[in-house]
Structure formats: C-alpha cells, structure tokens
Short mmCIF file of C-alpha atoms in Angstrom, two decimals:
data_model
loop_
_atom_site.label_atom_id
_atom_site.label_comp_id
_atom_site.label_asym_id
_atom_site.label_seq_id
_atom_site.Cartn_x
_atom_site.Cartn_y
_atom_site.Cartn_z
CA UNK A 1 -0.24 -18.28 -9.18
CA UNK A 2 -3.44 -16.74 -10.51
CA UNK A 3 -6.53 -17.39 -8.46
CA UNK A 4 -9.95 -18.36 -9.80
CA UNK A 5 -12.77 -15.84 -9.99
CA UNK A 6 -14.43 -17.62 -7.06
CA UNK A 7 -11.27 -17.25 -4.94
CA UNK A 8 -10.95 -13.58 -5.91
CA UNK A 9 -14.61 -12.98 -5.04
CA UNK A 10 -14.18 -14.68 -1.65
CA UNK A 11 -11.05 -12.62 -0.94
CA UNK A 12 -12.78 -9.38 -1.92
CA UNK A 13 -15.74 -10.29 0.28
CA UNK A 14 -13.36 -10.70 3.24
CA UNK A 15 -11.75 -7.33 2.51
CA UNK A 16 -15.12 -5.55 2.20
CA UNK A 17 -16.23 -7.24 5.43
CA UNK A 18 -13.11 -5.98 7.25
CA UNK A 19 -13.53 -2.45 5.88
CA UNK A 20 -17.32 -2.03 6.20
CA UNK A 21 -18.53 -4.68 8.63
CA UNK A 22 -20.96 -6.01 6.02
CA UNK A 23 -21.39 -9.79 6.03
CA UNK A 24 -19.04 -11.37 3.50
CA UNK A 25 -21.91 -13.33 1.95
CA UNK A 26 -23.62 -10.05 1.01
CA UNK A 27 -20.72 -9.24 -1.35
CA UNK A 28 -21.89 -10.73 -4.64
CA UNK A 29 -20.69 -10.02 -8.21
CA UNK A 30 -23.61 -7.84 -9.25
CA UNK A 31 -23.41 -5.54 -6.21
CA UNK A 32 -22.34 -1.94 -6.72
CA UNK A 33 -19.70 -0.81 -4.24
CA UNK A 34 -21.32 2.61 -3.77
CA UNK A 35 -25.04 1.91 -4.27
CA UNK A 36 -25.43 -1.55 -2.72
CA UNK A 37 -22.49 -1.87 -0.33
CA UNK A 38 -22.36 1.81 0.72
CA UNK A 39 -18.60 2.07 0.15
CA UNK A 40 -17.36 5.66 -0.05
CA UNK A 41 -14.33 6.77 -2.08
CA UNK A 42 -11.95 6.63 0.89
CA UNK A 43 -13.04 3.10 1.81
CA UNK A 44 -12.76 2.11 -1.85
CA UNK A 45 -9.12 3.22 -1.89
CA UNK A 46 -8.50 1.13 1.24
CA UNK A 47 -10.23 -1.87 -0.34
CA UNK A 48 -8.11 -1.45 -3.48
CA UNK A 49 -4.90 -1.26 -1.43
CA UNK A 50 -5.83 -4.36 0.56
CA UNK A 51 -6.74 -6.17 -2.68
CA UNK A 52 -3.35 -5.23 -4.16
CA UNK A 53 -1.62 -6.82 -1.17
CA UNK A 54 -3.85 -9.90 -1.04
CA UNK A 55 -3.75 -10.69 -4.76
CA UNK A 56 -0.28 -9.31 -5.56
CA UNK A 57 -1.56 -6.98 -8.29
CA UNK A 58 -1.32 -3.26 -8.98
CA UNK A 59 -4.52 -1.19 -9.14
CA UNK A 60 -3.60 2.37 -10.19
CA UNK A 61 -5.57 5.10 -8.39
CA UNK A 62 -7.15 6.21 -11.67
CA UNK A 63 -8.51 2.67 -12.20
CA UNK A 64 -10.16 2.43 -8.78
CA UNK A 65 -12.99 4.74 -9.91
CA UNK A 66 -13.77 2.36 -12.77
CA UNK A 67 -14.40 -0.53 -10.37
CA UNK A 68 -18.11 0.13 -9.90
CA UNK A 69 -19.31 -3.40 -9.15
CA UNK A 70 -17.78 -6.33 -7.34
CA UNK A 71 -17.58 -8.12 -10.71
CA UNK A 72 -15.58 -5.19 -12.15
CA UNK A 73 -13.03 -5.66 -9.37
CA UNK A 74 -12.95 -9.45 -9.82
CA UNK A 75 -12.39 -9.03 -13.58
CA UNK A 76 -9.68 -6.41 -13.07
CA UNK A 77 -7.78 -8.53 -10.54
CA UNK A 78 -8.19 -11.66 -12.66
CA UNK A 79 -6.75 -9.86 -15.71
CA UNK A 80 -3.96 -8.22 -13.67
CA UNK A 81 -2.82 -11.62 -12.38
CA UNK A 82 -2.35 -13.12 -15.83
#
C-alpha cells in the first residue's frame, strides 16, 4: 500500500538519522541532501538503498543523483509506489 507524503518524509528522516546521526526533525522537505544535511555521494547511495527496502520501490543508481532535496526523494518514492 502506498504511503502518504508525510509517512515517506518521516521514514526518510529516520533513514537519514541512522546514516548521518542528524536529528530526524532536521530532515525537512526543503533541505538539500548535500548542502544542508551534508550527505556525500556514498551516504546518498546507502540512503537510497535503505529507502528502497523501507518503501518497497526501485531507485536506479542514475536517478539517485537527481534527488537533490528531501522533497525530490519524497516525490520520487511517492510516484514509484503508485
């Protein structure tokens, strides 16, 4: 079953927290993974893999680079679920 944007955001926040140690409540839709959350490319691949498992979606490697903001990731996962 597809999850709401709020549920996806909360799940991504948990994943980013596990990967980076940043507080989950600092992961908001407008944040940039690289500029605001200091996520490097290796961590981004890990986050994408964990998101694939958590949300039962496929995020091809070539798409990961297009997920610049948290909202980009939420939108991608939301679309991939439907």
